[in-house]
Short mmCIF file of C-alpha atoms and ligand atoms in Angstrom, two decimals:
data_model
loop_
_atom_site.label_atom_id
_atom_site.label_comp_id
_atom_site.label_asym_id
_atom_site.label_seq_id
_atom_site.Cartn_x
_atom_site.Cartn_y
_atom_site.Cartn_z
CA MET O 1 -51.91 -38.48 87.24
CA GLU O 2 -49.10 -40.23 89.10
CA THR O 3 -45.90 -38.17 89.31
CA ILE O 4 -42.94 -39.59 87.48
CA LYS O 5 -40.11 -41.23 89.39
CA THR O 6 -36.94 -42.34 87.66
CA ARG O 7 -33.75 -43.84 89.00
CA PHE O 8 -30.12 -44.38 88.20
CA ALA O 9 -29.03 -47.75 89.55
CA PRO O 10 -25.32 -48.27 88.92
CA SER O 11 -23.40 -51.36 89.94
CA PRO O 12 -20.26 -50.12 91.67
CA THR O 13 -17.68 -52.07 89.73
CA GLY O 14 -15.58 -49.08 88.67
CA SER O 15 -15.67 -45.40 87.79
CA LEU O 16 -18.68 -43.79 86.17
CA HIS O 17 -18.62 -44.46 82.43
CA VAL O 18 -19.95 -41.81 80.06
CA GLY O 19 -22.75 -44.27 79.17
CA GLY O 20 -23.78 -44.39 82.82
CA ALA O 21 -23.57 -40.61 83.05
CA ARG O 22 -25.89 -40.34 80.06
CA THR O 23 -28.41 -42.67 81.71
CA ALA O 24 -28.27 -40.61 84.89
CA LEU O 25 -28.67 -37.38 82.94
CA PHE O 26 -31.65 -38.60 80.91
CA CYS O 27 -33.35 -40.04 84.01
CA TYR O 28 -32.75 -36.75 85.80
CA ALA O 29 -34.09 -34.68 82.89
CA LEU O 30 -37.15 -36.95 82.46
CA ALA O 31 -38.11 -36.57 86.08
CA LYS O 32 -37.34 -32.87 86.43
CA LYS O 33 -39.11 -31.89 83.25
CA LEU O 34 -42.34 -33.37 84.61
CA GLY O 35 -41.92 -32.21 88.19
CA GLY O 36 -41.09 -35.73 89.37
CA GLN O 37 -38.30 -37.32 91.33
CA PHE O 38 -35.01 -38.89 90.54
CA LEU O 39 -33.34 -41.41 92.82
CA LEU O 40 -29.93 -42.99 93.09
CA ARG O 41 -29.69 -46.62 94.12
CA ILE O 42 -26.53 -48.68 94.37
CA GLU O 43 -26.84 -52.19 92.97
CA ASP O 44 -24.12 -54.00 94.85
CA THR O 45 -25.40 -57.56 95.15
CA ASP O 46 -22.57 -58.91 93.03
CA ARG O 47 -20.17 -59.17 95.95
CA ALA O 48 -17.33 -60.56 93.85
CA ARG O 49 -17.20 -57.54 91.53
CA HIS O 50 -18.08 -54.98 94.17
CA GLN O 51 -15.64 -52.11 94.80
CA GLU O 52 -16.44 -49.97 97.80
CA GLU O 53 -14.48 -46.97 96.52
CA ALA O 54 -16.56 -47.05 93.35
CA VAL O 55 -19.66 -45.93 95.26
CA GLU O 56 -17.92 -42.80 96.45
CA LYS O 57 -16.50 -42.20 93.00
CA ILE O 58 -19.88 -42.47 91.32
CA VAL O 59 -21.39 -40.05 93.80
CA GLU O 60 -18.53 -37.63 93.27
CA ASP O 61 -18.65 -37.88 89.49
CA LEU O 62 -22.40 -37.24 89.39
CA ARG O 63 -21.98 -34.23 91.65
CA TRP O 64 -19.14 -32.91 89.52
CA LEU O 65 -21.45 -33.09 86.53
CA GLY O 66 -24.12 -31.23 88.49
CA ILE O 67 -26.62 -34.10 88.58
CA ASP O 68 -28.36 -34.20 91.96
CA TRP O 69 -30.83 -36.78 93.20
CA ASP O 70 -33.88 -36.25 95.39
CA GLU O 71 -33.65 -39.57 97.11
CA GLY O 72 -31.12 -42.33 97.49
CA VAL O 73 -27.69 -43.00 98.92
CA ILE O 74 -26.18 -40.14 100.95
CA VAL O 75 -29.34 -38.00 100.81
CA GLY O 76 -31.68 -40.70 102.18
CA GLY O 77 -35.45 -40.89 101.68
CA ASP O 78 -38.57 -42.81 102.69
CA PHE O 79 -37.85 -46.00 100.77
CA GLY O 80 -34.33 -46.88 101.85
CA PRO O 81 -31.93 -48.39 102.40
CA TYR O 82 -30.71 -47.47 98.93
CA ARG O 83 -27.90 -49.97 98.73
CA GLN O 84 -29.00 -53.40 97.71
CA SER O 85 -26.46 -55.06 99.99
CA GLU O 86 -28.51 -53.71 102.90
CA ARG O 87 -31.78 -55.14 101.61
CA LEU O 88 -31.09 -58.86 101.62
CA GLU O 89 -33.98 -59.64 103.93
CA ILE O 90 -36.46 -57.86 101.67
CA TYR O 91 -35.36 -59.94 98.69
CA GLN O 92 -35.48 -63.15 100.66
CA GLN O 93 -39.06 -62.40 101.73
CA HIS O 94 -40.06 -61.90 98.11
CA ILE O 95 -38.32 -65.09 97.01
CA HIS O 96 -39.98 -66.94 99.83
CA GLY O 97 -43.40 -65.67 98.72
CA LEU O 98 -42.77 -66.81 95.15
CA LEU O 99 -41.67 -70.25 96.36
CA GLU O 100 -44.75 -70.58 98.58
CA SER O 101 -47.09 -69.76 95.72
CA GLY O 102 -45.31 -72.17 93.36
CA LYS O 103 -44.25 -69.31 91.06
CA ALA O 104 -40.62 -70.15 91.75
CA TYR O 105 -38.82 -73.37 92.60
CA TYR O 106 -35.54 -74.72 93.91
CA ALA O 107 -33.03 -76.21 91.53
CA PHE O 108 -29.71 -77.79 92.40
CA ASP O 109 -27.78 -78.70 89.31
CA THR O 110 -24.03 -78.58 89.37
CA PRO O 111 -22.24 -76.60 86.63
CA ASP O 112 -21.21 -79.93 85.02
CA GLU O 113 -24.80 -81.17 84.95
CA LEU O 114 -25.95 -77.91 83.38
CA ASP O 115 -23.18 -78.15 80.79
CA ALA O 116 -24.17 -81.70 79.91
CA MET O 117 -27.81 -80.60 79.43
CA ARG O 118 -26.68 -77.74 77.23
CA GLN O 119 -24.58 -80.02 75.09
CA GLU O 120 -27.43 -82.46 74.65
CA ALA O 121 -29.68 -79.63 73.50
CA GLN O 122 -26.98 -78.51 71.09
CA ALA O 123 -26.67 -82.06 69.70
CA ARG O 124 -30.42 -82.02 69.06
CA LYS O 125 -29.94 -78.58 67.44
CA GLU O 126 -32.28 -77.01 69.95
CA ASP O 127 -31.98 -73.99 72.22
CA PHE O 128 -31.38 -75.02 75.78
CA HIS O 129 -34.29 -74.50 78.14
CA TYR O 130 -34.03 -75.46 81.74
CA PRO O 131 -36.27 -78.52 82.20
CA ARG O 132 -38.68 -77.64 84.97
CA PRO O 133 -39.37 -80.79 87.02
CA LYS O 134 -42.98 -82.07 87.02
CA LYS O 135 -42.98 -82.15 90.79
CA LEU O 136 -41.29 -79.04 92.17
CA PRO O 137 -38.69 -79.76 94.90
CA CYS O 138 -39.75 -78.81 98.41
CA LEU O 139 -37.72 -77.10 101.14
CA ALA O 140 -36.61 -80.47 102.57
CA ASP O 141 -35.26 -81.45 99.12
CA ALA O 142 -33.36 -78.18 98.94
CA LYS O 143 -31.88 -78.73 102.39
CA ALA O 144 -30.82 -82.27 101.51
CA ALA O 145 -29.21 -81.05 98.30
CA ARG O 146 -27.35 -78.33 100.17
CA SER O 147 -26.06 -80.85 102.71
CA ALA O 148 -24.90 -83.01 99.83
CA GLY O 149 -22.80 -80.06 98.68
CA LYS O 150 -24.95 -79.13 95.70
CA PRO O 151 -25.52 -75.50 94.70
CA VAL O 152 -29.11 -74.59 95.55
CA VAL O 153 -30.63 -71.81 93.48
CA VAL O 154 -34.17 -70.57 92.96
CA ARG O 155 -35.66 -70.25 89.47
CA LEU O 156 -38.76 -68.40 88.35
CA ALA O 157 -41.39 -70.68 86.82
CA CYS O 158 -42.07 -68.62 83.73
CA PRO O 159 -45.55 -68.88 82.24
CA ALA O 160 -45.80 -70.26 78.71
CA GLY O 161 -46.22 -67.81 75.83
CA ASP O 162 -44.57 -64.79 74.25
CA VAL O 163 -43.78 -61.73 76.33
CA THR O 164 -44.55 -58.31 74.88
CA PHE O 165 -43.83 -54.97 76.42
CA ARG O 166 -43.81 -51.39 75.24
CA ASP O 167 -40.61 -49.41 75.09
CA GLU O 168 -40.80 -45.64 74.57
CA VAL O 169 -37.78 -45.71 72.26
CA PHE O 170 -37.86 -49.13 70.61
CA GLY O 171 -41.65 -49.52 70.38
CA ASP O 172 -43.38 -52.84 71.08
CA VAL O 173 -40.83 -55.53 71.86
CA THR O 174 -41.85 -59.20 71.74
CA ILE O 175 -39.77 -62.05 73.05
CA PRO O 176 -41.04 -65.30 71.54
CA ALA O 177 -41.97 -68.12 73.93
CA ASP O 178 -39.12 -70.34 72.73
CA GLN O 179 -36.55 -67.83 74.03
CA ILE O 180 -38.05 -67.76 77.48
CA ASP O 181 -36.41 -69.84 80.12
CA ASP O 182 -36.87 -70.41 83.86
CA PHE O 183 -34.11 -68.03 84.94
CA ILE O 184 -32.38 -67.86 88.31
CA ILE O 185 -33.66 -65.32 90.83
CA GLN O 186 -31.59 -66.43 93.82
CA LYS O 187 -28.01 -67.57 93.57
CA ALA O 188 -26.45 -70.44 95.49
CA ASP O 189 -24.84 -67.97 97.93
CA GLY O 190 -28.30 -66.77 98.98
CA TRP O 191 -28.02 -63.40 97.22
CA PRO O 192 -30.70 -62.44 94.73
CA THR O 193 -29.75 -62.05 91.09
CA TYR O 194 -29.70 -58.59 89.55
CA HIS O 195 -33.14 -59.23 88.00
CA LEU O 196 -34.92 -59.93 91.23
CA ALA O 197 -33.30 -57.18 93.30
CA ASN O 198 -33.80 -54.65 90.53
CA VAL O 199 -37.49 -55.41 90.04
CA VAL O 200 -38.28 -55.57 93.76
CA ASP O 201 -36.53 -52.27 94.45
CA ASP O 202 -38.08 -50.41 91.55
CA ALA O 203 -41.50 -51.53 92.73
CA LEU O 204 -40.95 -50.79 96.43
CA MET O 205 -39.26 -47.46 95.75
CA GLY O 206 -42.11 -46.35 93.51
CA VAL O 207 -40.06 -46.07 90.34
CA ASN O 208 -42.55 -45.89 87.49
CA PHE O 209 -40.31 -44.95 84.56
CA ILE O 210 -37.26 -47.08 83.86
CA CYS O 211 -34.72 -45.50 81.57
CA ARG O 212 -31.43 -47.33 80.98
CA GLY O 213 -29.01 -48.45 78.28
CA GLN O 214 -30.01 -50.64 75.36
CA GLU O 215 -27.83 -53.45 76.70
CA PHE O 216 -30.66 -54.14 79.19
CA LEU O 217 -33.39 -54.33 76.54
CA GLY O 218 -32.83 -58.06 76.03
CA GLN O 219 -33.27 -58.66 79.77
CA THR O 220 -36.47 -56.74 80.22
CA TRP O 221 -38.81 -59.70 79.53
CA ARG O 222 -37.45 -61.21 82.76
CA HIS O 223 -38.42 -58.10 84.66
CA VAL O 224 -41.88 -58.07 83.09
CA LEU O 225 -42.47 -61.69 84.16
CA LEU O 226 -41.11 -61.06 87.65
CA ARG O 227 -43.34 -58.03 88.10
CA ASP O 228 -46.33 -60.10 87.03
CA ALA O 229 -45.40 -62.90 89.40
CA LEU O 230 -45.00 -60.43 92.27
CA GLU O 231 -48.18 -58.62 91.22
CA TYR O 232 -46.52 -55.25 91.06
CA PRO O 233 -47.65 -52.66 88.51
CA GLU O 234 -45.73 -52.39 85.27
CA PRO O 235 -43.59 -49.23 84.80
CA GLN O 236 -42.84 -47.45 81.54
CA TYR O 237 -39.56 -48.36 79.86
CA ALA O 238 -37.17 -46.38 77.70
CA HIS O 239 -33.92 -47.96 76.56
CA LEU O 240 -31.22 -45.62 75.31
CA PRO O 241 -29.29 -46.38 72.12
CA LEU O 242 -25.78 -47.79 72.25
CA ILE O 243 -22.81 -45.42 72.20
CA MET O 244 -20.20 -46.23 69.56
CA ASP O 245 -16.84 -44.80 68.59
CA MET O 246 -16.37 -43.10 65.23
CA ASP O 247 -15.58 -46.43 63.55
CA GLY O 248 -18.87 -47.89 64.71
CA ARG O 249 -17.26 -50.09 67.38
CA LYS O 250 -18.32 -50.26 70.97
CA LEU O 251 -16.83 -47.30 72.80
CA SER O 252 -13.77 -48.42 74.69
CA LYS O 253 -10.72 -47.12 76.51
CA ARG O 254 -8.64 -48.16 73.52
CA ASP O 255 -9.51 -44.93 71.74
CA GLY O 256 -9.42 -42.51 74.63
CA ASP O 257 -11.17 -41.50 77.81
CA VAL O 258 -14.51 -43.16 78.54
CA GLU O 259 -14.91 -42.40 82.21
CA VAL O 260 -16.19 -39.17 83.65
CA ASP O 261 -13.30 -38.80 86.08
CA THR O 262 -10.68 -39.10 83.35
CA PHE O 263 -12.32 -36.27 81.43
CA ARG O 264 -12.25 -34.29 84.65
CA GLN O 265 -8.59 -35.03 85.21
CA HIS O 266 -7.77 -34.26 81.60
CA GLY O 267 -9.11 -30.75 81.88
CA TYR O 268 -12.67 -30.74 80.56
CA LEU O 269 -15.37 -28.54 82.03
CA PRO O 270 -18.31 -30.47 83.44
CA GLU O 271 -20.79 -28.29 81.56
CA ALA O 272 -19.11 -29.16 78.24
CA LEU O 273 -19.10 -32.89 78.95
CA LEU O 274 -22.69 -32.81 80.15
CA ASN O 275 -23.87 -30.91 77.10
CA PHE O 276 -22.03 -33.34 74.83
CA ILE O 277 -23.43 -36.39 76.63
CA ALA O 278 -26.96 -34.98 76.33
CA LEU O 279 -26.69 -35.28 72.55
CA LEU O 280 -25.72 -38.97 72.63
CA GLY O 281 -28.98 -40.33 71.32
CA TRP O 282 -31.21 -37.37 72.08
CA ASN O 283 -32.17 -34.94 69.40
CA PRO O 284 -33.58 -31.63 70.54
CA LYS O 285 -35.90 -30.11 67.99
CA GLY O 286 -34.24 -27.51 65.76
CA ASP O 287 -30.53 -26.86 65.27
CA ARG O 288 -29.69 -25.81 68.75
CA GLU O 289 -26.92 -27.89 70.29
CA LYS O 290 -25.70 -25.81 73.21
CA PHE O 291 -27.54 -25.74 76.49
CA THR O 292 -27.08 -25.75 80.21
CA LEU O 293 -28.46 -28.54 82.38
CA GLU O 294 -31.53 -26.43 83.19
CA GLU O 295 -32.15 -25.65 79.54
CA MET O 296 -31.66 -29.28 78.54
CA THR O 297 -34.13 -30.37 81.22
CA GLU O 298 -36.62 -27.86 79.93
CA LEU O 299 -36.28 -29.15 76.35
CA PHE O 300 -36.00 -32.85 77.14
CA ASP O 301 -38.57 -35.25 75.76
CA VAL O 302 -38.22 -39.00 75.45
CA ALA O 303 -39.79 -38.72 71.98
CA GLY O 304 -36.54 -37.05 70.93
CA VAL O 305 -34.47 -40.14 71.79
CA GLY O 306 -33.68 -42.18 68.68
CA LYS O 307 -32.97 -45.88 68.21
CA SER O 308 -29.84 -45.51 66.11
CA ASN O 309 -26.48 -45.91 67.76
CA ALA O 310 -25.02 -42.68 69.07
CA LYS O 311 -21.54 -41.60 67.94
CA PHE O 312 -18.96 -40.50 70.46
CA ASP O 313 -17.26 -37.76 68.50
CA ARG O 314 -14.23 -36.66 70.51
CA ASP O 315 -13.52 -33.70 68.22
CA LYS O 316 -16.98 -32.41 68.87
CA LEU O 317 -16.49 -32.77 72.60
CA LEU O 318 -13.24 -30.83 72.35
CA ALA O 319 -15.00 -28.09 70.38
CA PHE O 320 -17.73 -27.99 73.05
CA ASN O 321 -15.02 -27.61 75.67
CA VAL O 322 -13.39 -24.72 73.81
CA ASP O 323 -16.76 -22.97 73.64
CA ALA O 324 -17.54 -23.67 77.28
CA ILE O 325 -14.19 -22.17 78.27
CA ALA O 326 -14.92 -19.07 76.20
CA ASP O 327 -18.38 -18.74 77.76
CA ALA O 328 -17.35 -19.37 81.36
CA ALA O 329 -17.20 -16.45 83.74
CA PRO O 330 -13.64 -15.93 85.14
CA LYS O 331 -14.76 -17.11 88.58
CA ARG O 332 -16.22 -20.32 87.20
CA LEU O 333 -13.15 -20.98 85.09
CA LEU O 334 -10.92 -20.51 88.09
CA GLU O 335 -13.05 -22.88 90.15
CA CYS O 336 -12.80 -25.60 87.48
CA PHE O 337 -9.09 -24.97 86.97
CA THR O 338 -8.41 -25.29 90.69
CA ASP O 339 -10.37 -28.56 90.75
CA PHE O 340 -8.35 -29.80 87.78
CA LEU O 341 -5.05 -28.86 89.42
CA SER O 342 -5.93 -30.87 92.52
CA PHE O 343 -5.40 -34.02 90.44
CA HIS O 344 -1.93 -33.08 89.27
CA ASP O 345 1.42 -32.89 90.85
CA THR O 346 2.29 -29.44 89.60
CA PRO O 347 3.65 -26.27 91.17
CA LEU O 348 0.60 -24.49 89.76
CA ALA O 349 -1.47 -26.18 92.45
CA GLY O 350 0.24 -24.04 95.10
CA LEU O 351 -0.43 -20.67 93.46
CA ASP O 352 -2.89 -18.08 94.71
CA ASP O 353 -6.12 -17.32 92.85
CA LYS O 354 -4.82 -14.05 91.41
CA THR O 355 -1.82 -15.72 89.77
CA LEU O 356 -3.96 -18.57 88.47
CA GLN O 357 -6.38 -16.10 87.01
CA SER O 358 -3.59 -14.28 85.21
CA ILE O 359 -2.32 -17.61 83.85
CA LEU O 360 -5.82 -18.42 82.57
CA ARG O 361 -6.00 -15.02 80.91
CA SER O 362 -2.60 -15.23 79.31
CA CYS O 363 -3.08 -18.77 78.00
CA GLN O 364 -5.90 -17.80 75.68
CA GLY O 365 -6.76 -20.41 73.07
CA PHE O 366 -6.29 -23.45 75.29
CA ARG O 367 -8.66 -26.33 74.55
CA THR O 368 -8.46 -28.14 77.86
CA PHE O 369 -6.73 -27.30 81.14
CA MET O 370 -4.19 -29.95 80.20
CA ASP O 371 -2.93 -27.60 77.46
CA ILE O 372 -2.19 -24.99 80.11
CA LEU O 373 -0.40 -27.49 82.26
CA HIS O 374 1.83 -28.50 79.39
CA LYS O 375 2.53 -24.90 78.47
CA VAL O 376 3.03 -23.53 81.92
CA ASP O 377 4.64 -26.33 83.84
CA VAL O 378 7.98 -25.64 82.21
CA LEU O 379 8.00 -22.13 83.62
CA PHE O 380 8.10 -23.62 87.09
CA ALA O 381 10.64 -26.29 86.30
CA ALA O 382 14.31 -25.90 87.25
CA ASP O 383 16.19 -23.89 84.64
CA ASP O 384 18.27 -26.86 83.56
CA SER O 385 15.54 -29.52 83.68
CA TYR O 386 13.58 -29.18 80.45
CA GLN O 387 14.47 -30.49 77.01
CA PHE O 388 14.70 -28.48 73.83
CA ASP O 389 12.30 -29.89 71.28
CA PRO O 390 14.61 -31.14 68.46
CA LYS O 391 12.08 -30.29 65.73
CA ALA O 392 11.72 -26.73 66.99
CA VAL O 393 15.50 -26.38 67.31
CA LYS O 394 15.98 -27.56 63.74
CA LYS O 395 13.34 -25.27 62.35
CA VAL O 396 13.98 -22.12 64.34
CA MET O 397 17.54 -22.25 65.66
CA LEU O 398 19.65 -24.14 63.17
CA LYS O 399 18.25 -22.80 59.89
CA ASN O 400 20.37 -20.26 57.97
CA ASP O 401 23.60 -21.27 59.65
CA GLY O 402 22.17 -21.07 63.10
CA ALA O 403 20.61 -17.62 62.72
CA GLY O 404 18.41 -18.26 65.76
CA TYR O 405 21.42 -18.93 67.98
CA ALA O 406 23.27 -15.93 66.56
CA MET O 407 20.32 -13.72 67.36
CA LEU O 408 20.10 -15.05 70.94
CA ALA O 409 23.81 -14.36 71.45
CA ASP O 410 23.26 -10.87 70.12
CA ILE O 411 20.34 -9.97 72.38
CA LEU O 412 21.67 -11.54 75.56
CA PRO O 413 23.65 -8.46 76.70
CA LEU O 414 20.84 -6.16 75.58
CA LEU O 415 18.27 -8.08 77.62
CA ALA O 416 20.55 -7.89 80.62
CA GLU O 417 20.08 -4.11 80.50
CA ALA O 418 16.36 -4.11 79.60
CA GLU O 419 13.55 -2.87 81.80
CA TRP O 420 11.52 -5.94 82.89
CA THR O 421 7.85 -5.25 82.27
CA ALA O 422 5.69 -6.69 79.47
CA GLU O 423 5.25 -3.22 77.90
CA ALA O 424 8.93 -2.29 78.10
CA LEU O 425 10.02 -5.65 76.67
CA GLU O 426 7.54 -5.34 73.83
CA ALA O 427 8.81 -1.86 73.02
CA TRP O 428 12.39 -3.07 73.22
CA MET O 429 11.75 -5.95 70.85
CA GLY O 430 9.90 -3.68 68.38
CA GLU O 431 12.87 -1.39 68.24
CA TYR O 432 15.37 -4.23 67.89
CA CYS O 433 13.40 -5.70 64.98
CA GLN O 434 13.16 -2.36 63.25
CA THR O 435 16.88 -1.67 63.57
CA ASN O 436 17.79 -5.13 62.29
CA GLU O 437 14.99 -5.21 59.70
CA ILE O 438 13.55 -8.51 60.85
CA GLY O 439 10.08 -9.66 61.83
CA MET O 440 9.07 -10.09 65.49
CA GLY O 441 8.75 -13.87 65.03
CA LYS O 442 12.44 -14.15 64.20
CA VAL O 443 13.23 -12.88 67.67
CA ALA O 444 10.28 -14.14 69.70
CA GLN O 445 10.46 -17.76 68.55
CA PRO O 446 14.12 -18.40 69.44
CA ILE O 447 13.55 -16.76 72.83
CA ARG O 448 10.50 -18.96 73.35
CA ILE O 449 12.46 -22.10 72.56
CA ALA O 450 15.30 -21.00 74.79
CA VAL O 451 13.09 -20.35 77.81
CA THR O 452 10.44 -23.09 77.41
CA GLY O 453 11.98 -25.70 75.10
CA THR O 454 9.14 -25.43 72.54
CA THR O 455 7.44 -22.97 70.24
CA ILE O 456 4.25 -23.11 72.30
CA SER O 457 3.94 -20.91 75.37
CA PRO O 458 1.74 -18.23 76.83
CA PRO O 459 2.34 -14.79 75.24
CA ILE O 460 6.08 -14.23 75.14
CA PHE O 461 6.27 -11.01 77.17
CA ASP O 462 4.06 -12.43 79.93
CA THR O 463 6.27 -15.49 79.95
CA LEU O 464 9.43 -13.44 80.35
CA VAL O 465 7.94 -11.30 83.09
CA PHE O 466 6.69 -14.39 84.85
CA LEU O 467 10.16 -15.96 84.73
CA GLY O 468 11.96 -12.78 85.71
CA LYS O 469 15.16 -11.41 84.25
CA GLU O 470 17.61 -13.68 86.01
CA LYS O 471 15.93 -16.93 84.99
CA THR O 472 15.35 -15.70 81.45
CA LEU O 473 19.03 -14.93 81.01
CA ALA O 474 20.07 -18.23 82.59
CA ARG O 475 17.80 -20.14 80.22
CA ILE O 476 19.03 -18.33 77.14
CA GLN O 477 22.60 -18.94 78.28
CA ARG O 478 21.86 -22.65 78.70
CA CYS O 479 20.32 -22.84 75.24
CA LEU O 480 23.43 -21.27 73.73
CA SER O 481 25.78 -23.54 75.64
CA GLN O 482 23.84 -26.62 74.55
CA ARG O 483 24.52 -25.65 71.00
CA ASN O 484 28.18 -25.17 71.72
CA ALA O 485 28.25 -28.50 73.53
CA GLY O 486 26.47 -30.20 70.60
N1 LIG E 1 -27.22 -52.14 87.96
C1 LIG E 1 -27.33 -52.13 86.55
C2 LIG E 1 -26.00 -51.73 85.96
O1 LIG E 1 -25.49 -50.69 86.23
C3 LIG E 1 -28.39 -51.19 86.03
C4 LIG E 1 -29.66 -51.85 85.85
C5 LIG E 1 -30.81 -51.03 85.43
O2 LIG E 1 -30.67 -49.83 85.17
O3 LIG E 1 -31.88 -51.59 85.42
O4 LIG E 1 -25.40 -52.45 85.27
#
């Protein structure tokens, strides 16, 4: 039996979208499960929409997720080049062959002429089909048209009849003959269309299992006809269901992050995102939802991919992230945290590993690294630079005639004398609370607001030790004077 070869073939028009990451992951898992190969090809024939940085970004995002490819850009292989922009000659040879055999033909209609034809078809209440001329234009006709300033394209002469192909997810798909049209395979600028380049490359690179998003399902008949015309063998197809937001709309930036790099910058662990993405349309047997990439690959089966739209449940992703954080070894967590910090302009980025590790330990309960940044950044800020959260001030400081402020004023001289370790401060506060018959929260919360501006911070004694006595006292003093000023 032939070994399986899959590919991810992104067009570099921007960052890697979670939908693209899912395609890459499923293609990877399909190939690895069956001992096959997975390749990465860059489809950059659309020169107008091409972004060079996007290629690097896609490569980086895939690597961050832990998805490696056996063949393709960067790593090379026997069937390169793996960027379509470097394969123009190959496409032109194929187009030439199709023209020679009469399976394709030149056409040179201007956009206005095409519009007029479309409108006529509409007036007749018919679908527009490009009218293939009885006598196909020859090369001399094409040259003359080009000299006359007309756009010269090449169209595939599609055979009459329905097109049927098998999809591993959607079953047998039939496109009726009346929806089939002589489509363009070479544009007026001499570049192939996506359809031609895609089909030629899959065939030449030995890709025999095409797995991609459902948005390409409606295009596949073109690829089937092109393969037939080029006499290349037909691959297997699997189209992956659409990914929707929780309201059933197409997933978009409007409701949050949709690109892999934004999840990275917002403090998610790659293993959590990968695990979450794996479940977008794939249903492993049983109740198990948590797995590593290796485990997912082991379990993966295209029969487990459903047709129904997948839901992008952000709460679930957050919960996955919380679990992944809890499961991560300290070294791994530190590695991810350091990577996260490299995207942010924060003093934390300059700290040594030991300090970062102690911050990670003391910030237990964080959901993403962003939570830590919010909590901890204030500790590094200048003592007079942060704001006091008005809601927290109202609730904790101003209630009962400003009991919070009164307490701060009371402890200020005592703290000035206190021994400055977490244990000693804890013991001191316990004693103070006992003497004054109040709960720890009544003391800890006002201090927290005074030194961080909010009621959320790492454990209070760690926070105070981290700040040091001098800064703690200065911050409490500032909090008191703000009240007096207000
Ligand atoms: N280059 C196409 C895209 O990313 C992918 C086509 C395919 O997978 O066949 O939009």
